[in-house]
Amino acid sequence: MESKMNRIVTILAVFLFALSATASPLTPKQKQDVINKINAATSGLRTMSCTFTQTKYLSLLSDKMVSEGRMCYSRPNRLRWEYNSPYQYLFIFNGTKVYVGNKSRKDVIDTESNIMFKEVARIMMGTVTGTALSGSSDFSIDVTDGGNLWLVSLVPKKKDMRKMFSKIVLSFVKTDRMISEINIYEKNKDRTNIKLKNIKINGVVNETLFAIPK
């Protein structure tokens, strides 16, 4: 079970970048106004699909690892996160089960009997869609102005989550208030940058994408 959790944590730790040095602080009222605007935008989010490019930086190495894939989300609790290059790996959460696997190995976890997996999947969805800003019980939230972006830092409150990462930074484009990058700082100082591209909101998403493979 521990190895399965490590694979889920690796997927969760797939998000990350550094805050811009030019980010400007906001007043408490300005921060709340930004959060309200983003929450209003994400409240109408029914489906979301996009491609992504992931660059992972390892603290002990000068090299970096780049991979690409696709993401699909369907409200309220279905997520598909799929790596296509340079390797194939698939994560599916359909509300009751989590699937992680590739060509050589597949694991299915019942989230009703494993609360930790359910929490990880829920935070992944909240991070991808930006709805995590509504979960004040999960995170302490801070907002800075990054020019054409709002940068929202989420610091986990729960002990189990703090073991996995120290902070998530979400970048929202001011014009449409939608997320463009998802950033996570890991406890071991590794970091990963995920850029979301070709984002489509509230389009038709084939529900079979969230079926657990057999």
Short mmCIF file of N, CA, C and O in Angstrom, two decimals, residues 72-205:
data_model
loop_
_atom_site.label_atom_id
_atom_site.label_comp_id
_atom_site.label_asym_id
_atom_site.label_seq_id
_atom_site.Cartn_x
_atom_site.Cartn_y
_atom_site.Cartn_z
N CYS A 72 -8.36 15.75 -18.33
CA CYS A 72 -9.80 15.97 -18.49
C CYS A 72 -10.45 15.97 -17.11
O CYS A 72 -10.12 15.14 -16.26
N TYR A 73 -11.39 16.88 -16.92
CA TYR A 73 -12.13 16.99 -15.66
C TYR A 73 -13.61 17.09 -15.97
O TYR A 73 -14.02 17.74 -16.94
N SER A 74 -14.42 16.43 -15.16
CA SER A 74 -15.87 16.52 -15.28
C SER A 74 -16.47 16.65 -13.88
O SER A 74 -16.16 15.84 -12.99
N ARG A 75 -17.26 17.65 -13.69
CA ARG A 75 -17.87 17.91 -12.39
C ARG A 75 -18.84 16.80 -12.01
O ARG A 75 -19.55 16.29 -12.87
N PRO A 76 -18.88 16.40 -10.74
CA PRO A 76 -18.22 17.02 -9.60
C PRO A 76 -16.90 16.36 -9.20
O PRO A 76 -16.11 16.98 -8.50
N ASN A 77 -16.64 15.13 -9.63
CA ASN A 77 -15.50 14.42 -9.03
C ASN A 77 -14.88 13.39 -9.97
O ASN A 77 -14.54 12.29 -9.56
N ARG A 78 -14.68 13.78 -11.23
CA ARG A 78 -14.03 12.87 -12.17
C ARG A 78 -12.83 13.57 -12.81
O ARG A 78 -12.97 14.68 -13.32
N LEU A 79 -11.70 12.90 -12.76
CA LEU A 79 -10.46 13.48 -13.28
C LEU A 79 -9.65 12.41 -13.99
O LEU A 79 -9.51 11.29 -13.51
N ARG A 80 -9.11 12.78 -15.14
CA ARG A 80 -8.19 11.90 -15.88
C ARG A 80 -6.91 12.70 -16.15
O ARG A 80 -6.96 13.78 -16.76
N TRP A 81 -5.79 12.18 -15.68
CA TRP A 81 -4.49 12.82 -15.86
C TRP A 81 -3.60 11.81 -16.57
O TRP A 81 -3.27 10.76 -16.02
N GLU A 82 -3.21 12.10 -17.80
CA GLU A 82 -2.57 11.11 -18.66
C GLU A 82 -1.26 11.63 -19.24
O GLU A 82 -1.24 12.68 -19.90
N TYR A 83 -0.18 10.90 -18.98
CA TYR A 83 1.11 11.20 -19.60
C TYR A 83 1.23 10.43 -20.91
O TYR A 83 0.98 9.22 -20.96
N ASN A 84 1.69 11.12 -21.97
CA ASN A 84 1.85 10.49 -23.27
C ASN A 84 3.30 10.44 -23.73
O ASN A 84 3.68 9.58 -24.52
N SER A 85 4.13 11.37 -23.25
CA SER A 85 5.52 11.45 -23.69
C SER A 85 6.38 12.00 -22.55
O SER A 85 5.95 12.91 -21.84
N PRO A 86 7.57 11.43 -22.33
CA PRO A 86 8.25 10.35 -23.07
C PRO A 86 7.82 8.95 -22.62
O PRO A 86 8.34 7.96 -23.11
N TYR A 87 6.91 8.87 -21.66
CA TYR A 87 6.40 7.59 -21.20
C TYR A 87 4.89 7.69 -21.08
O TYR A 87 4.30 8.79 -21.16
N GLN A 88 4.25 6.56 -20.89
CA GLN A 88 2.80 6.53 -20.75
C GLN A 88 2.43 6.15 -19.32
O GLN A 88 2.94 5.18 -18.78
N TYR A 89 1.58 6.97 -18.74
CA TYR A 89 1.12 6.71 -17.38
C TYR A 89 -0.24 7.35 -17.22
O TYR A 89 -0.50 8.43 -17.76
N LEU A 90 -1.13 6.69 -16.47
CA LEU A 90 -2.51 7.15 -16.39
C LEU A 90 -3.00 7.17 -14.96
O LEU A 90 -2.79 6.23 -14.20
N PHE A 91 -3.65 8.27 -14.60
CA PHE A 91 -4.32 8.40 -13.31
C PHE A 91 -5.78 8.75 -13.58
O PHE A 91 -6.07 9.68 -14.35
N ILE A 92 -6.71 8.00 -12.98
CA ILE A 92 -8.14 8.27 -13.13
C ILE A 92 -8.78 8.27 -11.75
O ILE A 92 -8.55 7.36 -10.95
N PHE A 93 -9.58 9.28 -11.48
CA PHE A 93 -10.41 9.30 -10.28
C PHE A 93 -11.84 9.51 -10.73
O PHE A 93 -12.16 10.47 -11.42
N ASN A 94 -12.71 8.56 -10.39
CA ASN A 94 -14.10 8.65 -10.86
C ASN A 94 -15.10 8.82 -9.72
O ASN A 94 -16.29 8.52 -9.87
N GLY A 95 -14.63 9.28 -8.57
CA GLY A 95 -15.53 9.54 -7.46
C GLY A 95 -15.52 8.45 -6.40
O GLY A 95 -15.65 8.74 -5.21
N THR A 96 -15.36 7.22 -6.81
CA THR A 96 -15.33 6.11 -5.86
C THR A 96 -14.05 5.30 -5.93
O THR A 96 -13.69 4.62 -4.97
N LYS A 97 -13.35 5.38 -7.06
CA LYS A 97 -12.12 4.59 -7.22
C LYS A 97 -11.02 5.44 -7.85
O LYS A 97 -11.29 6.36 -8.62
N VAL A 98 -9.79 5.09 -7.50
CA VAL A 98 -8.60 5.69 -8.10
C VAL A 98 -7.88 4.60 -8.88
O VAL A 98 -7.66 3.49 -8.36
N TYR A 99 -7.52 4.91 -10.12
CA TYR A 99 -6.75 4.00 -10.96
C TYR A 99 -5.41 4.65 -11.27
O TYR A 99 -5.34 5.81 -11.67
N VAL A 100 -4.32 3.91 -11.08
CA VAL A 100 -3.00 4.35 -11.51
C VAL A 100 -2.35 3.19 -12.24
O VAL A 100 -2.39 2.05 -11.78
N GLY A 101 -1.76 3.48 -13.40
CA GLY A 101 -1.16 2.36 -14.11
C GLY A 101 -0.46 2.74 -15.39
O GLY A 101 -0.55 3.86 -15.89
N ASN A 102 0.27 1.76 -15.91
CA ASN A 102 0.92 1.86 -17.22
C ASN A 102 0.80 0.49 -17.87
O ASN A 102 -0.01 -0.34 -17.45
N LYS A 103 1.62 0.23 -18.89
CA LYS A 103 1.50 -1.04 -19.60
C LYS A 103 1.89 -2.23 -18.74
O LYS A 103 1.39 -3.34 -18.95
N SER A 104 2.77 -2.03 -17.79
CA SER A 104 3.29 -3.16 -17.02
C SER A 104 2.59 -3.36 -15.68
O SER A 104 2.64 -4.45 -15.12
N ARG A 105 1.92 -2.32 -15.16
CA ARG A 105 1.30 -2.46 -13.85
C ARG A 105 0.07 -1.58 -13.72
O ARG A 105 0.05 -0.45 -14.20
N LYS A 106 -0.94 -2.12 -13.04
CA LYS A 106 -2.19 -1.39 -12.83
C LYS A 106 -2.64 -1.59 -11.39
O LYS A 106 -2.59 -2.70 -10.87
N ASP A 107 -3.11 -0.52 -10.77
CA ASP A 107 -3.63 -0.59 -9.41
C ASP A 107 -4.95 0.16 -9.34
O ASP A 107 -5.08 1.25 -9.92
N VAL A 108 -5.91 -0.42 -8.64
CA VAL A 108 -7.21 0.23 -8.42
C VAL A 108 -7.44 0.29 -6.92
O VAL A 108 -7.35 -0.72 -6.23
N ILE A 109 -7.75 1.49 -6.42
CA ILE A 109 -7.96 1.69 -4.99
C ILE A 109 -9.36 2.20 -4.75
O ILE A 109 -9.82 3.13 -5.42
N ASP A 110 -10.07 1.57 -3.83
CA ASP A 110 -11.40 2.02 -3.44
C ASP A 110 -11.25 3.18 -2.47
O ASP A 110 -10.75 3.01 -1.35
N THR A 111 -11.68 4.37 -2.88
CA THR A 111 -11.49 5.55 -2.03
C THR A 111 -12.41 5.55 -0.82
O THR A 111 -12.15 6.28 0.14
N GLU A 112 -13.46 4.76 -0.84
CA GLU A 112 -14.34 4.69 0.33
C GLU A 112 -13.66 3.97 1.49
O GLU A 112 -14.01 4.19 2.65
N SER A 113 -12.71 3.13 1.18
CA SER A 113 -12.00 2.40 2.23
C SER A 113 -10.59 2.94 2.46
O SER A 113 -9.88 2.47 3.34
N ASN A 114 -10.19 3.94 1.66
CA ASN A 114 -8.88 4.56 1.82
C ASN A 114 -9.05 6.07 1.73
O ASN A 114 -9.01 6.65 0.65
N ILE A 115 -9.24 6.69 2.88
CA ILE A 115 -9.54 8.12 2.92
C ILE A 115 -8.37 8.95 2.39
O ILE A 115 -8.57 10.00 1.77
N MET A 116 -7.15 8.47 2.60
CA MET A 116 -5.99 9.25 2.16
C MET A 116 -5.96 9.39 0.64
O MET A 116 -5.72 10.47 0.10
N PHE A 117 -6.25 8.31 -0.07
CA PHE A 117 -6.31 8.38 -1.52
C PHE A 117 -7.40 9.34 -1.97
O PHE A 117 -7.24 10.09 -2.93
N LYS A 118 -8.51 9.31 -1.27
CA LYS A 118 -9.63 10.19 -1.61
C LYS A 118 -9.23 11.65 -1.42
O LYS A 118 -9.57 12.52 -2.23
N GLU A 119 -8.50 11.94 -0.35
CA GLU A 119 -8.05 13.30 -0.08
C GLU A 119 -7.08 13.78 -1.16
O GLU A 119 -7.17 14.91 -1.63
N VAL A 120 -6.14 12.90 -1.53
CA VAL A 120 -5.17 13.26 -2.55
C VAL A 120 -5.87 13.57 -3.87
O VAL A 120 -5.58 14.56 -4.54
N ALA A 121 -6.82 12.70 -4.26
CA ALA A 121 -7.55 12.90 -5.51
C ALA A 121 -8.36 14.20 -5.46
O ALA A 121 -8.43 14.94 -6.45
N ARG A 122 -8.97 14.47 -4.33
CA ARG A 122 -9.79 15.68 -4.20
C ARG A 122 -8.92 16.94 -4.33
O ARG A 122 -9.30 17.90 -5.00
N ILE A 123 -7.74 16.91 -3.72
CA ILE A 123 -6.86 18.07 -3.81
C ILE A 123 -6.30 18.22 -5.22
O ILE A 123 -6.14 19.33 -5.72
N MET A 124 -6.03 17.10 -5.89
CA MET A 124 -5.59 17.18 -7.28
C MET A 124 -6.63 17.88 -8.13
O MET A 124 -6.32 18.76 -8.93
N MET A 125 -7.91 17.51 -7.97
CA MET A 125 -8.97 18.15 -8.75
C MET A 125 -9.11 19.62 -8.40
O MET A 125 -9.27 20.48 -9.28
N GLY A 126 -9.05 19.93 -7.10
CA GLY A 126 -9.15 21.31 -6.68
C GLY A 126 -8.01 22.16 -7.19
O GLY A 126 -8.18 23.33 -7.52
N THR A 127 -6.82 21.55 -7.30
CA THR A 127 -5.65 22.25 -7.80
C THR A 127 -5.77 22.50 -9.30
O THR A 127 -5.52 23.60 -9.78
N VAL A 128 -6.15 21.48 -10.05
CA VAL A 128 -6.25 21.59 -11.50
C VAL A 128 -7.30 22.61 -11.91
O VAL A 128 -7.10 23.40 -12.83
N THR A 129 -8.42 22.63 -11.22
CA THR A 129 -9.54 23.50 -11.63
C THR A 129 -9.54 24.85 -10.93
O THR A 129 -10.25 25.76 -11.35
N GLY A 130 -8.76 25.00 -9.87
CA GLY A 130 -8.76 26.24 -9.13
C GLY A 130 -9.79 26.29 -8.03
O GLY A 130 -9.87 27.27 -7.27
N THR A 131 -10.61 25.25 -7.90
CA THR A 131 -11.65 25.25 -6.87
C THR A 131 -11.08 25.05 -5.47
O THR A 131 -11.81 25.18 -4.49
N ALA A 132 -9.78 24.76 -5.36
CA ALA A 132 -9.16 24.59 -4.05
C ALA A 132 -9.22 25.86 -3.22
O ALA A 132 -9.08 25.82 -2.00
N LEU A 133 -9.43 26.99 -3.89
CA LEU A 133 -9.51 28.24 -3.16
C LEU A 133 -10.72 28.30 -2.24
O LEU A 133 -10.76 29.09 -1.30
N SER A 134 -11.71 27.46 -2.54
CA SER A 134 -12.90 27.42 -1.70
C SER A 134 -12.69 26.54 -0.48
O SER A 134 -13.50 26.58 0.45
N GLY A 135 -11.64 25.73 -0.47
CA GLY A 135 -11.41 24.80 0.63
C GLY A 135 -10.53 25.38 1.70
O GLY A 135 -9.39 24.94 1.90
N SER A 136 -11.02 26.38 2.41
CA SER A 136 -10.19 27.04 3.41
C SER A 136 -9.79 26.11 4.54
O SER A 136 -8.83 26.37 5.26
N SER A 137 -10.50 25.01 4.72
CA SER A 137 -10.14 24.05 5.77
C SER A 137 -8.89 23.27 5.39
O SER A 137 -8.23 22.70 6.26
N ASP A 138 -8.54 23.25 4.11
CA ASP A 138 -7.37 22.53 3.65
C ASP A 138 -6.11 23.39 3.61
O ASP A 138 -5.01 22.90 3.85
N PHE A 139 -6.27 24.69 3.29
CA PHE A 139 -5.10 25.52 3.03
C PHE A 139 -5.21 26.89 3.69
O PHE A 139 -6.30 27.43 3.87
N SER A 140 -4.04 27.45 3.99
CA SER A 140 -3.93 28.88 4.24
C SER A 140 -3.64 29.52 2.89
O SER A 140 -2.77 29.05 2.14
N ILE A 141 -4.35 30.60 2.56
CA ILE A 141 -4.30 31.16 1.21
C ILE A 141 -3.68 32.56 1.23
O ILE A 141 -4.01 33.39 2.08
N ASP A 142 -2.78 32.81 0.28
CA ASP A 142 -2.23 34.14 0.10
C ASP A 142 -2.27 34.48 -1.39
O ASP A 142 -2.20 33.58 -2.24
N VAL A 143 -2.38 35.76 -1.71
CA VAL A 143 -2.50 36.21 -3.10
C VAL A 143 -1.52 37.34 -3.35
O VAL A 143 -1.39 38.26 -2.53
N THR A 144 -0.80 37.28 -4.48
CA THR A 144 0.06 38.39 -4.91
C THR A 144 -0.26 38.73 -6.35
O THR A 144 -0.82 37.91 -7.11
N ASP A 145 0.10 39.95 -6.74
CA ASP A 145 -0.13 40.44 -8.10
C ASP A 145 1.12 40.20 -8.92
O ASP A 145 2.19 40.73 -8.60
N GLY A 146 1.00 39.41 -9.98
CA GLY A 146 2.13 39.11 -10.84
C GLY A 146 2.02 39.72 -12.21
O GLY A 146 2.38 39.09 -13.21
N GLY A 147 1.50 40.93 -12.31
CA GLY A 147 1.37 41.58 -13.61
C GLY A 147 0.08 41.19 -14.29
O GLY A 147 -1.00 41.62 -13.89
N ASN A 148 0.17 40.35 -15.31
CA ASN A 148 -1.04 39.87 -15.99
C ASN A 148 -1.61 38.62 -15.33
O ASN A 148 -2.57 38.03 -15.83
N LEU A 149 -1.00 38.23 -14.20
CA LEU A 149 -1.45 37.04 -13.48
C LEU A 149 -1.75 37.37 -12.03
O LEU A 149 -1.17 38.30 -11.45
N TRP A 150 -2.62 36.59 -11.43
CA TRP A 150 -2.73 36.52 -9.97
C TRP A 150 -2.03 35.25 -9.53
O TRP A 150 -2.26 34.17 -10.08
N LEU A 151 -1.17 35.35 -8.53
CA LEU A 151 -0.46 34.20 -8.01
C LEU A 151 -1.04 33.86 -6.64
O LEU A 151 -0.97 34.66 -5.71
N VAL A 152 -1.62 32.68 -6.53
CA VAL A 152 -2.28 32.26 -5.30
C VAL A 152 -1.49 31.13 -4.67
O VAL A 152 -1.31 30.07 -5.27
N SER A 153 -1.00 31.36 -3.46
CA SER A 153 -0.22 30.35 -2.73
C SER A 153 -1.12 29.61 -1.76
O SER A 153 -1.84 30.23 -0.98
N LEU A 154 -1.06 28.29 -1.80
CA LEU A 154 -1.84 27.44 -0.91
C LEU A 154 -0.87 26.66 -0.02
O LEU A 154 -0.10 25.84 -0.50
N VAL A 155 -0.91 26.93 1.27
CA VAL A 155 -0.07 26.22 2.23
C VAL A 155 -0.94 25.22 2.98
O VAL A 155 -1.94 25.62 3.60
N PRO A 156 -0.63 23.92 2.92
CA PRO A 156 -1.50 22.92 3.53
C PRO A 156 -1.57 23.05 5.04
O PRO A 156 -0.57 23.30 5.71
N LYS A 157 -2.77 22.87 5.58
CA LYS A 157 -2.97 22.91 7.02
C LYS A 157 -2.86 21.52 7.66
O LYS A 157 -2.43 21.38 8.79
N LYS A 158 -3.27 20.50 6.91
CA LYS A 158 -3.33 19.15 7.46
C LYS A 158 -1.94 18.50 7.48
O LYS A 158 -1.17 18.63 6.54
N LYS A 159 -1.68 17.78 8.55
CA LYS A 159 -0.37 17.18 8.76
C LYS A 159 0.00 16.22 7.63
O LYS A 159 1.15 16.23 7.15
N ASP A 160 -0.94 15.39 7.20
CA ASP A 160 -0.65 14.42 6.14
C ASP A 160 -0.26 15.11 4.84
O ASP A 160 0.63 14.65 4.12
N MET A 161 -0.94 16.22 4.52
CA MET A 161 -0.62 16.94 3.31
C MET A 161 0.73 17.65 3.42
O MET A 161 1.47 17.74 2.45
N ARG A 162 1.05 18.15 4.60
CA ARG A 162 2.33 18.84 4.79
C ARG A 162 3.51 17.90 4.62
O ARG A 162 4.62 18.33 4.32
N LYS A 163 3.29 16.59 4.80
CA LYS A 163 4.35 15.62 4.58
C LYS A 163 4.69 15.49 3.10
O LYS A 163 5.79 15.07 2.74
N MET A 164 3.73 15.80 2.24
CA MET A 164 3.91 15.63 0.81
C MET A 164 4.47 16.87 0.12
O MET A 164 5.30 16.78 -0.78
N PHE A 165 3.98 18.05 0.51
CA PHE A 165 4.44 19.26 -0.14
C PHE A 165 4.32 20.43 0.84
O PHE A 165 3.53 20.40 1.78
N SER A 166 5.12 21.46 0.59
CA SER A 166 5.11 22.61 1.49
C SER A 166 4.20 23.72 0.99
O SER A 166 3.67 24.49 1.80
N LYS A 167 4.02 23.80 -0.32
CA LYS A 167 3.21 24.88 -0.86
C LYS A 167 2.81 24.58 -2.30
O LYS A 167 3.57 23.97 -3.05
N ILE A 168 1.61 24.99 -2.69
CA ILE A 168 1.16 24.97 -4.07
C ILE A 168 0.96 26.41 -4.51
O ILE A 168 0.40 27.21 -3.76
N VAL A 169 1.43 26.74 -5.70
CA VAL A 169 1.22 28.08 -6.24
C VAL A 169 0.43 27.96 -7.54
O VAL A 169 0.85 27.29 -8.47
N LEU A 170 -0.72 28.62 -7.58
CA LEU A 170 -1.58 28.60 -8.76
C LEU A 170 -1.50 29.95 -9.46
O LEU A 170 -1.56 31.00 -8.81
N SER A 171 -1.36 29.94 -10.78
CA SER A 171 -1.32 31.17 -11.57
C SER A 171 -2.63 31.30 -12.35
O SER A 171 -2.99 30.39 -13.10
N PHE A 172 -3.30 32.42 -12.17
CA PHE A 172 -4.56 32.69 -12.85
C PHE A 172 -4.40 33.89 -13.78
O PHE A 172 -3.90 34.94 -13.37
N VAL A 173 -4.87 33.75 -15.02
CA VAL A 173 -4.85 34.85 -15.98
C VAL A 173 -5.95 35.84 -15.60
O VAL A 173 -7.10 35.45 -15.40
N LYS A 174 -5.60 37.09 -15.49
CA LYS A 174 -6.56 38.09 -15.02
C LYS A 174 -7.75 38.27 -15.96
O LYS A 174 -8.87 38.53 -15.52
N THR A 175 -7.50 38.16 -17.27
CA THR A 175 -8.55 38.48 -18.24
C THR A 175 -9.74 37.51 -18.16
O THR A 175 -10.89 37.93 -18.21
N ASP A 176 -9.46 36.20 -18.04
CA ASP A 176 -10.55 35.23 -17.98
C ASP A 176 -10.66 34.54 -16.62
O ASP A 176 -11.53 33.71 -16.40
N ARG A 177 -9.71 34.86 -15.70
CA ARG A 177 -9.72 34.33 -14.33
C ARG A 177 -9.59 32.80 -14.30
O ARG A 177 -10.05 32.14 -13.38
N MET A 178 -8.93 32.25 -15.33
CA MET A 178 -8.75 30.81 -15.39
C MET A 178 -7.30 30.46 -15.10
O MET A 178 -6.38 31.24 -15.34
N ILE A 179 -7.10 29.27 -14.61
CA ILE A 179 -5.78 28.81 -14.21
C ILE A 179 -4.91 28.53 -15.45
O ILE A 179 -5.41 28.05 -16.47
N SER A 180 -3.63 28.89 -15.37
CA SER A 180 -2.71 28.65 -16.48
C SER A 180 -1.51 27.81 -16.08
O SER A 180 -0.93 27.12 -16.91
N GLU A 181 -1.13 27.88 -14.82
CA GLU A 181 -0.04 27.05 -14.31
C GLU A 181 -0.38 26.56 -12.91
O GLU A 181 -1.07 27.24 -12.15
N ILE A 182 0.12 25.37 -12.59
CA ILE A 182 -0.06 24.80 -11.25
C ILE A 182 1.32 24.45 -10.73
O ILE A 182 2.08 23.75 -11.40
N ASN A 183 1.66 24.99 -9.57
CA ASN A 183 3.01 24.86 -9.06
C ASN A 183 3.01 24.27 -7.66
O ASN A 183 2.25 24.71 -6.82
N ILE A 184 3.91 23.29 -7.42
CA ILE A 184 4.01 22.71 -6.08
C ILE A 184 5.47 22.60 -5.64
O ILE A 184 6.33 22.18 -6.41
N TYR A 185 5.73 23.01 -4.43
CA TYR A 185 7.05 22.86 -3.83
C TYR A 185 7.02 21.62 -2.94
O TYR A 185 6.23 21.54 -2.02
N GLU A 186 7.92 20.69 -3.23
CA GLU A 186 7.97 19.46 -2.45
C GLU A 186 8.85 19.63 -1.22
O GLU A 186 9.71 20.51 -1.17
N LYS A 187 8.64 18.77 -0.25
CA LYS A 187 9.38 18.86 1.01
C LYS A 187 10.87 18.62 0.82
O LYS A 187 11.69 19.12 1.58
N ASN A 188 11.24 17.86 -0.20
CA ASN A 188 12.65 17.54 -0.42
C ASN A 188 13.35 18.57 -1.31
O ASN A 188 14.44 18.33 -1.80
N LYS A 189 12.70 19.72 -1.55
CA LYS A 189 13.24 20.82 -2.34
C LYS A 189 13.14 20.61 -3.84
O LYS A 189 13.53 21.49 -4.62
N ASP A 190 12.65 19.46 -4.29
CA ASP A 190 12.39 19.29 -5.72
C ASP A 190 11.23 20.21 -6.12
O ASP A 190 10.41 20.59 -5.27
N ARG A 191 11.18 20.54 -7.40
CA ARG A 191 10.07 21.35 -7.86
C ARG A 191 9.69 20.97 -9.28
O ARG A 191 10.52 20.48 -10.05
N THR A 192 8.45 21.22 -9.63
CA THR A 192 7.95 20.88 -10.95
C THR A 192 7.06 22.00 -11.47
O THR A 192 6.30 22.58 -10.70
N ASN A 193 7.19 22.32 -12.73
CA ASN A 193 6.37 23.34 -13.36
C ASN A 193 5.45 22.69 -14.38
O ASN A 193 5.90 22.00 -15.27
N ILE A 194 4.15 22.91 -14.22
CA ILE A 194 3.17 22.41 -15.19
C ILE A 194 2.50 23.60 -15.87
O ILE A 194 1.96 24.47 -15.20
N LYS A 195 2.58 23.64 -17.17
CA LYS A 195 1.89 24.68 -17.94
C LYS A 195 0.70 24.04 -18.67
O LYS A 195 0.87 23.07 -19.41
N LEU A 196 -0.48 24.58 -18.43
CA LEU A 196 -1.69 24.10 -19.09
C LEU A 196 -1.90 24.85 -20.38
O LEU A 196 -1.81 26.09 -20.42
N LYS A 197 -2.21 24.11 -21.45
CA LYS A 197 -2.36 24.72 -22.77
C LYS A 197 -3.62 24.17 -23.44
O LYS A 197 -4.13 23.13 -23.07
N ASN A 198 -4.09 24.91 -24.44
CA ASN A 198 -5.26 24.49 -25.22
C ASN A 198 -6.45 24.17 -24.30
O ASN A 198 -7.14 23.16 -24.48
N ILE A 199 -6.67 25.04 -23.33
CA ILE A 199 -7.72 24.81 -22.34
C ILE A 199 -9.10 25.02 -22.96
O ILE A 199 -9.36 26.03 -23.61
N LYS A 200 -9.98 24.05 -22.74
CA LYS A 200 -11.37 24.14 -23.19
C LYS A 200 -12.28 23.99 -21.98
O LYS A 200 -12.14 23.03 -21.21
N ILE A 201 -13.19 24.93 -21.82
CA ILE A 201 -14.06 24.98 -20.66
C ILE A 201 -15.50 24.66 -21.07
O ILE A 201 -16.01 25.17 -22.07
N ASN A 202 -16.13 23.79 -20.29
CA ASN A 202 -17.56 23.46 -20.44
C ASN A 202 -17.89 22.92 -21.83
O ASN A 202 -18.99 23.13 -22.35
N GLY A 203 -16.93 22.22 -22.44
CA GLY A 203 -17.20 21.52 -23.68
C GLY A 203 -17.70 20.11 -23.39
O GLY A 203 -17.86 19.70 -22.23
N VAL A 204 -17.94 19.36 -24.44
CA VAL A 204 -18.40 17.98 -24.30
C VAL A 204 -17.20 17.09 -24.01
O VAL A 204 -16.22 17.08 -24.75
N VAL A 205 -17.27 16.36 -22.91
CA VAL A 205 -16.21 15.42 -22.52
C VAL A 205 -16.79 14.02 -22.48
O VAL A 205 -17.83 13.78 -21.85
#
